[in-house]
Amino acid sequence: MTDTPKRTVLRLLSKEGFSESYGILLVMSVLVGTDPDSLRPETDAERHEWRGHLQGLRAALSCLAMHEAKLAPDAAAAAVQKHIEDAAQVMRGSGGSR
């Protein structure tokens, strides 16, 4: 049985010492994206709300990275960015299936 893209991402992050919770938030971040306009908001207020949600998700990931890997804030932000890019590549390589 082959791994799903989600399982692949979780396994790779686990090898780096990150929790499944971090991995699931990261996968969700990749699936939702980083651009509030890609979510097709109907109003400026809704766009603004989505922007806040996406920033909050990124902040949560950075906090988890700081805690779990004992990273400084800048290093945590860089790790999160790399993890998002790597996970997106895994997800794209699978044709976007979950």
XYZ file of C-alpha atoms in Angstrom, residues 9 11 22 25-26 43 52-53 71 90:
10
model
C 4.557 14.833 4.446
C 6.497 10.970 7.770
C 2.521 20.386 13.239
C -1.456 22.146 10.255
C 1.229 22.347 7.591
C -16.230 41.040 -0.201
C -5.933 37.123 9.049
C -6.738 33.404 9.219
C 14.333 27.338 17.136
C 4.835 16.524 -2.493
